[in-house]
Backbone as numpy.savetxt, mean C-alpha at the origin, in Angstrom:
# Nx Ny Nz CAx CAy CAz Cx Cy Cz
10.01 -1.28 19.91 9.00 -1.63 18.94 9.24 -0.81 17.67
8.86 -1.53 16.53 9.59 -0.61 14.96 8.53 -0.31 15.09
8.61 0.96 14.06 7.23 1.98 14.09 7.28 1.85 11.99
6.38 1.94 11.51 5.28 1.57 10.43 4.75 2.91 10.48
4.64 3.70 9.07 4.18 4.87 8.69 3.04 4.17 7.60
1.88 4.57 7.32 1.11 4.12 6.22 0.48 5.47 5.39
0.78 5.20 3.85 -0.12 5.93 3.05 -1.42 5.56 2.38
-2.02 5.85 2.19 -3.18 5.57 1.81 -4.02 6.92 1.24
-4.89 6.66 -0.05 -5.69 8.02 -0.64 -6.64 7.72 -0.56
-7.54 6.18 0.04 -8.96 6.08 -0.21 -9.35 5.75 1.11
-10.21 4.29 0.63 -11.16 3.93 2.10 -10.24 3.19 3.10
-9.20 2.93 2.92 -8.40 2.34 3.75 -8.82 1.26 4.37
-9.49 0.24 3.65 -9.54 -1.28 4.66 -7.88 -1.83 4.65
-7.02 -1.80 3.65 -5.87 -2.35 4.10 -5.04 -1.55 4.88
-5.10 -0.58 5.01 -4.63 0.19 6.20 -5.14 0.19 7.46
-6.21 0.14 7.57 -7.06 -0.74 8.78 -6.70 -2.29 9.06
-6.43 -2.94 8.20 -5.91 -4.60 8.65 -5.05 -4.46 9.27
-3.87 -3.66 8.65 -1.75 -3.42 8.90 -2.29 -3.06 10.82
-2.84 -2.05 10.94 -2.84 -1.75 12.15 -3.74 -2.18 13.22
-4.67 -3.36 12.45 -5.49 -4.31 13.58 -4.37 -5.12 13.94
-3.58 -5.79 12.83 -3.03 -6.42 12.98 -1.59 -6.87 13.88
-1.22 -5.32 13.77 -0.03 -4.99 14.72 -0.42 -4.24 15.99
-1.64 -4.14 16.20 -1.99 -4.14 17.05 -1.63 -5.32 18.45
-1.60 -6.34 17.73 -1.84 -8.01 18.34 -0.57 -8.32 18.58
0.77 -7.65 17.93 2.04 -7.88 17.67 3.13 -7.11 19.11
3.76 -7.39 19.07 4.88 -6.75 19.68 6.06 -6.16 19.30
6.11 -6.52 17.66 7.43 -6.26 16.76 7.21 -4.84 16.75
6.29 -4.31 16.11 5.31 -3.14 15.36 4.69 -2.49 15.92
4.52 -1.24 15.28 2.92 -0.48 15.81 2.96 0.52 14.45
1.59 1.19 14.04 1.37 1.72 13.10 1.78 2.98 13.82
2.66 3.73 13.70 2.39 5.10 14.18 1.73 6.41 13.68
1.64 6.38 12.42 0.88 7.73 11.40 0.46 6.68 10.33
-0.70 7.37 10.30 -1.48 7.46 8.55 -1.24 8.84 7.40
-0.53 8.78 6.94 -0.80 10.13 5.96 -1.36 9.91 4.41
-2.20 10.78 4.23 -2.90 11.04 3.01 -3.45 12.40 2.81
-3.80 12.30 1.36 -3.51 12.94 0.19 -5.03 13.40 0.04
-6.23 12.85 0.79 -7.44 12.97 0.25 -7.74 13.60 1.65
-8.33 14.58 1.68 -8.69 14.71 2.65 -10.17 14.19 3.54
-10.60 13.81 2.54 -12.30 12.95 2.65 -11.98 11.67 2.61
-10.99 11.17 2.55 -10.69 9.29 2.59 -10.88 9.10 3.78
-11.89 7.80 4.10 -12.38 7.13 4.89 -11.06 6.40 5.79
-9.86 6.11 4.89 -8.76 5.72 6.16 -8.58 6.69 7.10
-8.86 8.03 7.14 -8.56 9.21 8.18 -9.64 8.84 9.28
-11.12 8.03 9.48 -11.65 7.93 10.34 -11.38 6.39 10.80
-10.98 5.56 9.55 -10.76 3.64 10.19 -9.55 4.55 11.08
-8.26 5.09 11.10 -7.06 5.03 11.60 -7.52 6.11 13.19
-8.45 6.86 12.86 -9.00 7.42 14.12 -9.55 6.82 15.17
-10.20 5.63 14.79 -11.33 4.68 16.01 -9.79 3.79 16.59
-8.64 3.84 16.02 -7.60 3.19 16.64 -6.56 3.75 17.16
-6.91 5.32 17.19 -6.03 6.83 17.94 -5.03 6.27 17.26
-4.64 6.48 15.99 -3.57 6.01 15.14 -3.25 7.90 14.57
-2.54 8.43 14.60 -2.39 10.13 14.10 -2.47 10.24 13.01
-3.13 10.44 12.20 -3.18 11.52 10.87 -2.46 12.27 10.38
-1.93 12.49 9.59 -1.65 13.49 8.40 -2.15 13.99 7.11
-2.68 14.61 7.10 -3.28 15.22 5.59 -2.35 16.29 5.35
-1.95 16.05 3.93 -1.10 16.96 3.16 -1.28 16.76 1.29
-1.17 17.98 1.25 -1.27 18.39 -0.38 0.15 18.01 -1.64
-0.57 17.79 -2.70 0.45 17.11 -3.75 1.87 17.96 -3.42
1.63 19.77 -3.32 2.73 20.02 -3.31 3.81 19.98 -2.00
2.79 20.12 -0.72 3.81 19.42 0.46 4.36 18.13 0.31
3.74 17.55 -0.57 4.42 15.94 -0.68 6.31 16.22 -1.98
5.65 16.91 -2.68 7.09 17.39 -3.79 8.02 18.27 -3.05
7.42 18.98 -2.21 8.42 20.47 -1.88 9.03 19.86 -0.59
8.84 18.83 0.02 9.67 18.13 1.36 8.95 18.55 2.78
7.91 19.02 2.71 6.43 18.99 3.84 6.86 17.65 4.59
6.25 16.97 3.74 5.91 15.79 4.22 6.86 14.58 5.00
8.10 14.60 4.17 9.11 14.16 4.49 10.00 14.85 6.03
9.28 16.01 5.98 10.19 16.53 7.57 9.48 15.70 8.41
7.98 15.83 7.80 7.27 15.29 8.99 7.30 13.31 9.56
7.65 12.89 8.26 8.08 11.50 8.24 9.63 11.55 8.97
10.39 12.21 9.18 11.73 12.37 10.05 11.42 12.65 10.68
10.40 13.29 11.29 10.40 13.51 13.12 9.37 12.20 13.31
8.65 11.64 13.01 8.07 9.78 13.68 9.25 8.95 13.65
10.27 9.11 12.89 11.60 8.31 12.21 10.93 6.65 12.35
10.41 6.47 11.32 9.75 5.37 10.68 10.86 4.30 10.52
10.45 2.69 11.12 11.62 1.62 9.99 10.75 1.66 8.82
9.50 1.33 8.32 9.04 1.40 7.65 7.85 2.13 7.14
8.35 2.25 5.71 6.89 2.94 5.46 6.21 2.27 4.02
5.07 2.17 4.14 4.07 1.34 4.01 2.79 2.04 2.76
3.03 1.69 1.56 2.09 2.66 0.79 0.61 1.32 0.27
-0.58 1.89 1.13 -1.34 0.81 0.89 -3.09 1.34 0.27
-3.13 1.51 -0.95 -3.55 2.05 -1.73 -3.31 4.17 -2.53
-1.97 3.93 -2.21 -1.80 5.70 -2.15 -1.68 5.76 -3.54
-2.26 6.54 -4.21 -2.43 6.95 -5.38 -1.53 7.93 -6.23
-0.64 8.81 -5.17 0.10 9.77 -6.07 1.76 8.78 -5.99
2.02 9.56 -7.00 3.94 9.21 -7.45 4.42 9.11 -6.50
5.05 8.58 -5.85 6.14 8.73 -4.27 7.03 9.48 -4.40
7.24 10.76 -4.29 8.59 11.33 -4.61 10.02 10.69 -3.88
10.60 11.25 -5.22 12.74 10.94 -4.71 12.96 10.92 -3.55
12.63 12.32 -2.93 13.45 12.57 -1.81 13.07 12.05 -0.71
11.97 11.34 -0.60 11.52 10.27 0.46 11.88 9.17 0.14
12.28 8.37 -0.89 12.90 6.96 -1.76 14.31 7.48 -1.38
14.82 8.45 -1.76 16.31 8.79 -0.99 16.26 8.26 0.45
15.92 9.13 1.23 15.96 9.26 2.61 15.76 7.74 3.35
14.78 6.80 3.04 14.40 5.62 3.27 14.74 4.37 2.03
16.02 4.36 1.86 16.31 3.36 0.65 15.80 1.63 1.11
14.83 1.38 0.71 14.70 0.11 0.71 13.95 -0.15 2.08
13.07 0.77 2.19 12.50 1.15 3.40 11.08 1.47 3.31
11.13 1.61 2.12 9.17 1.98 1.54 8.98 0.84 0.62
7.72 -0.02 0.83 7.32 -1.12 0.03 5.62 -0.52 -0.18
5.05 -0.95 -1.33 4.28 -0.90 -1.91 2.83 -2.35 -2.36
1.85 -2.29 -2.24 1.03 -3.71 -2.23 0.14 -3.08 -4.03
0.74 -3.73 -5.05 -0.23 -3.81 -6.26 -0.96 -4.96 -6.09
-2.48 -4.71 -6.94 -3.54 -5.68 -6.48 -3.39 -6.51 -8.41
-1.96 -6.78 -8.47 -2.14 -7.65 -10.10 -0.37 -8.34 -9.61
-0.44 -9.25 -10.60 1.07 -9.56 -10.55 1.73 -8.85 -11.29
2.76 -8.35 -11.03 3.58 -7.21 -11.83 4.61 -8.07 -12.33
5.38 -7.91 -13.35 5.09 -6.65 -14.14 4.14 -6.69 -14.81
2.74 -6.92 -14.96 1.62 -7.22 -15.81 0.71 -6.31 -15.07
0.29 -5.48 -15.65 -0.57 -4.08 -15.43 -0.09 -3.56 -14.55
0.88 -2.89 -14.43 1.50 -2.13 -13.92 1.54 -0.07 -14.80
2.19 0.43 -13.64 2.29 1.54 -14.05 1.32 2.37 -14.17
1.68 3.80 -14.80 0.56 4.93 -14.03 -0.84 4.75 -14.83
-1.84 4.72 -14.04 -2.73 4.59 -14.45 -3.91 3.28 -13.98
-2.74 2.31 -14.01 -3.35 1.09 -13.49 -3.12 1.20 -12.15
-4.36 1.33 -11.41 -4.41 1.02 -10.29 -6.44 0.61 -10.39
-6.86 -0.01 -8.49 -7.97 0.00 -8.24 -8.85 -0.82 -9.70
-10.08 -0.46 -9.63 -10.48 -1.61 -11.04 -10.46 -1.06 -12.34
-9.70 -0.15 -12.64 -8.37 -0.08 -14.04 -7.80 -1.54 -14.31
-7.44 -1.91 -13.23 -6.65 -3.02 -13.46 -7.69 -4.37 -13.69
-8.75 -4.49 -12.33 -9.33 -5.73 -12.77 -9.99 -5.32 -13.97
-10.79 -4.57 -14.50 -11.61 -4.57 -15.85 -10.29 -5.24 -16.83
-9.15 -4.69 -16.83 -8.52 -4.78 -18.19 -7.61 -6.46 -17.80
-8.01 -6.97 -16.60 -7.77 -8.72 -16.31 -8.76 -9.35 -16.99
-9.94 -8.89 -16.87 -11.16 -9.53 -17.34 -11.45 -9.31 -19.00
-10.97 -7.92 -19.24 -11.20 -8.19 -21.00 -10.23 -8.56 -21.19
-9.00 -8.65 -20.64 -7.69 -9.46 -21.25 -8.45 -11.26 -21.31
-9.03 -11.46 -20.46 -9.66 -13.09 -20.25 -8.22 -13.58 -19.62
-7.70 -13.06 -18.47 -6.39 -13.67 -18.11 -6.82 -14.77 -17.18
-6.29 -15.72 -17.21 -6.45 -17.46 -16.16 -6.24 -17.17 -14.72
-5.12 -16.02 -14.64 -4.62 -16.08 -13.25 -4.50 -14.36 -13.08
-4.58 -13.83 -11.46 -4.59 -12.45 -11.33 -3.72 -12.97 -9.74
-3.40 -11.69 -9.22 -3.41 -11.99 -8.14 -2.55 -10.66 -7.21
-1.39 -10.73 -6.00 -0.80 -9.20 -5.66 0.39 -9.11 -5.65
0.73 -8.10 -5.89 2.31 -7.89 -5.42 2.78 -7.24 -4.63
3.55 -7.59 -3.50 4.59 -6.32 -2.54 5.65 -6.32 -2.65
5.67 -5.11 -3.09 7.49 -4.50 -3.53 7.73 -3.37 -3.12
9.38 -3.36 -3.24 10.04 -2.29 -3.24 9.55 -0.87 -4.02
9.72 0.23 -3.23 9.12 1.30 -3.93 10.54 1.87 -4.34
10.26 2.36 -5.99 11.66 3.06 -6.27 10.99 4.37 -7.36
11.39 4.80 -8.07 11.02 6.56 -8.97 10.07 6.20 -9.73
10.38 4.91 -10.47 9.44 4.17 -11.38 7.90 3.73 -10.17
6.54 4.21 -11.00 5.49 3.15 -10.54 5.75 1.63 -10.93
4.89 0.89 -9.79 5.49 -0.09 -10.08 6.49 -1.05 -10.64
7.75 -0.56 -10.59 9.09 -1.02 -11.17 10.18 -1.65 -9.74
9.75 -1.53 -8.77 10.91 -1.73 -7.72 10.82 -3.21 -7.48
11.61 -3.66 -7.31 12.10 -5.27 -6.61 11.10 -5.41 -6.20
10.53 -6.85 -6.56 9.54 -8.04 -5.85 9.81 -8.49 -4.85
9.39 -8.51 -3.56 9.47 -9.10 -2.01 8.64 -10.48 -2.22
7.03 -10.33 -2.70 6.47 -10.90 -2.56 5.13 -11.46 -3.78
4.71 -12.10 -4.15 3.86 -12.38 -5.12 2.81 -13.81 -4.61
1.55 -13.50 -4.80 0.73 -14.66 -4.73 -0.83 -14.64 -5.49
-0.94 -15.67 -6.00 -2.10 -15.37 -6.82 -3.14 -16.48 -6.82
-4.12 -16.00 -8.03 -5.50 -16.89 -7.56 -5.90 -17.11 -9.11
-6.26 -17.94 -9.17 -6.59 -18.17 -10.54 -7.83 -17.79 -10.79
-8.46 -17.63 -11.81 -9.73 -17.18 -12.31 -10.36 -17.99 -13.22
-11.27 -18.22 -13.62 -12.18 -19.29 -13.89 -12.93 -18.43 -15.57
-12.51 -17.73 -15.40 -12.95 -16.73 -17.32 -14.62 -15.92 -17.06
-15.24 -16.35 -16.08 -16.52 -15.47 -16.08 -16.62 -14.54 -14.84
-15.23 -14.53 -13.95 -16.12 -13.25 -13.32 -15.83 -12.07 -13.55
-16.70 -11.16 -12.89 -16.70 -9.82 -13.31 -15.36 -9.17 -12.14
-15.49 -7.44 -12.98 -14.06 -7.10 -12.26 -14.17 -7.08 -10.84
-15.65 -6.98 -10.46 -16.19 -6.38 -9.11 -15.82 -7.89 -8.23
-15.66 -9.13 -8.71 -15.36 -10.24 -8.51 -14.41 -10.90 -8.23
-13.39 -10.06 -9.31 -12.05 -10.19 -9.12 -11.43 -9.49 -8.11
-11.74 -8.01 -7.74 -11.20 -6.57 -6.81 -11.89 -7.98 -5.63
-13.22 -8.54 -5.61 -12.81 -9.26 -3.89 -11.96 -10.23 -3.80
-11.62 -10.82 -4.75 -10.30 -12.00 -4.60 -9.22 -11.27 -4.23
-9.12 -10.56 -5.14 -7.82 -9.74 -4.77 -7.36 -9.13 -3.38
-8.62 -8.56 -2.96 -8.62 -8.05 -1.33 -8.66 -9.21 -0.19
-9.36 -10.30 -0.37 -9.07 -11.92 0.52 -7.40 -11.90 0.75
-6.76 -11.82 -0.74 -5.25 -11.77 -0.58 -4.50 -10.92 -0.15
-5.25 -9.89 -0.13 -4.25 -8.29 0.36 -4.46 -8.51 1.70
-5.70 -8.82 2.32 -5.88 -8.74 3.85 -5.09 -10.18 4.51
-5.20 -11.10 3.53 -4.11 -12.10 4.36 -2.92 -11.71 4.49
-2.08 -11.11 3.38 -0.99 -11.71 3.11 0.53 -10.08 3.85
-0.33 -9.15 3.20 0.07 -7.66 3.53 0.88 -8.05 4.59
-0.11 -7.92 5.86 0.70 -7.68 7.02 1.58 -8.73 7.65
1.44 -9.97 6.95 2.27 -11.23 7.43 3.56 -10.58 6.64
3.72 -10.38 5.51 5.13 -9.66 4.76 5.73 -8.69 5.16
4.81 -7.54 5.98 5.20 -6.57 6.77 6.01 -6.85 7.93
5.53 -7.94 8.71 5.71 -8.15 10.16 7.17 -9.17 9.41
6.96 -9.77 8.83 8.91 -10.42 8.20 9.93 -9.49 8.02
9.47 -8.36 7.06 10.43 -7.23 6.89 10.51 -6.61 8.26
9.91 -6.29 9.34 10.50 -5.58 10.41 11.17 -6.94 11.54
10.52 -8.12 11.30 11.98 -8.91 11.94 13.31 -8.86 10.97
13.47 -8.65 10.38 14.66 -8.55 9.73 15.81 -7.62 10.15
């Protein structure tokens, strides 16, 4: 069974789907959650599913902490599903084409540091854009810059609010995430 590492810095419902979901599977299993927050609500969704934890600090994530500890689970994949800090090199080294990423916009269109969470839908909605929707890609040095796996979107109608848009967006993250996940580990 391939083993699936997930990051996550907040409440973790899409990190909770990946591992309901492969739960049901036979390809997969989530083996660690690691994050960056130590109060993020994914540390208790990934607990009610005895899924292991990691909490570690910005600088165990730069100084190679983190990465020993991602070599001893020896992950096929790893899985960044709302994680908020930079991904460092030496984990993009170590796992080339092996860490994918879920943005909640079509990229390259609001992308990059800063845009994330409803950064992004507010500035869909004063943009008045027709269509929004997600992307899963390749993670590389650049935010949001790595190869497109996957793209699907939803059109928008010009009046809703961002709080409106962040649930369209999540309908699509919870469908689509772990069906793209579970392709990349048949592969």
């Amino acid at each position: 069974m391939k083993k699936i590492v997930i990051f996550a810095s907040g409440s973790g419902t899409n990190a909770e789907n990946i591992i309901k979901y492969f739960v049901k599977t036979k390809i997969g299993t989530v083996a660690a959650v690691f994050t960056n927050n130590p109060s993020a609500k994914v540390i208790d969704r990934a607990k009610n599913y005895y899924v292991a934890t990691e909490i570690f600090s910005k600088a165990e994530l730069i100084e190679g902490e983190v990465l020993q500890k991602i070599n001893n689970i020896q992950p096929d994949w790893i899985v960044l599903a709302g994680f908020l800090l930079k991904f460092p090199e030496n984990i993009i080294a170590a796992y080339p084409n092996k860490i994918i990423n879920i943005h909640p916009a079509l990229l390259p269109k609001y992308g990059g540091k800063g845009m994330y969470g409803m950064n992004i839908h507010k500035a869909i909605v004063g943009n008045k854009e027709k269509e929004t929707g997600i992307t899963i890609h390749y993670v590389n040095e650049n935010y949001d810059e790595g190869n497109i796996i996957f793209q699907q979107s939803v059109i928008l109608t010009g009046d809703e609010t961002p709080e409106e848009v962040a649930a369209k967006i999540h309908e699509l993250e919870q469908k689509y995430f772990p069906e793209v996940i579970e392709k990349l580990l048949a592969n």
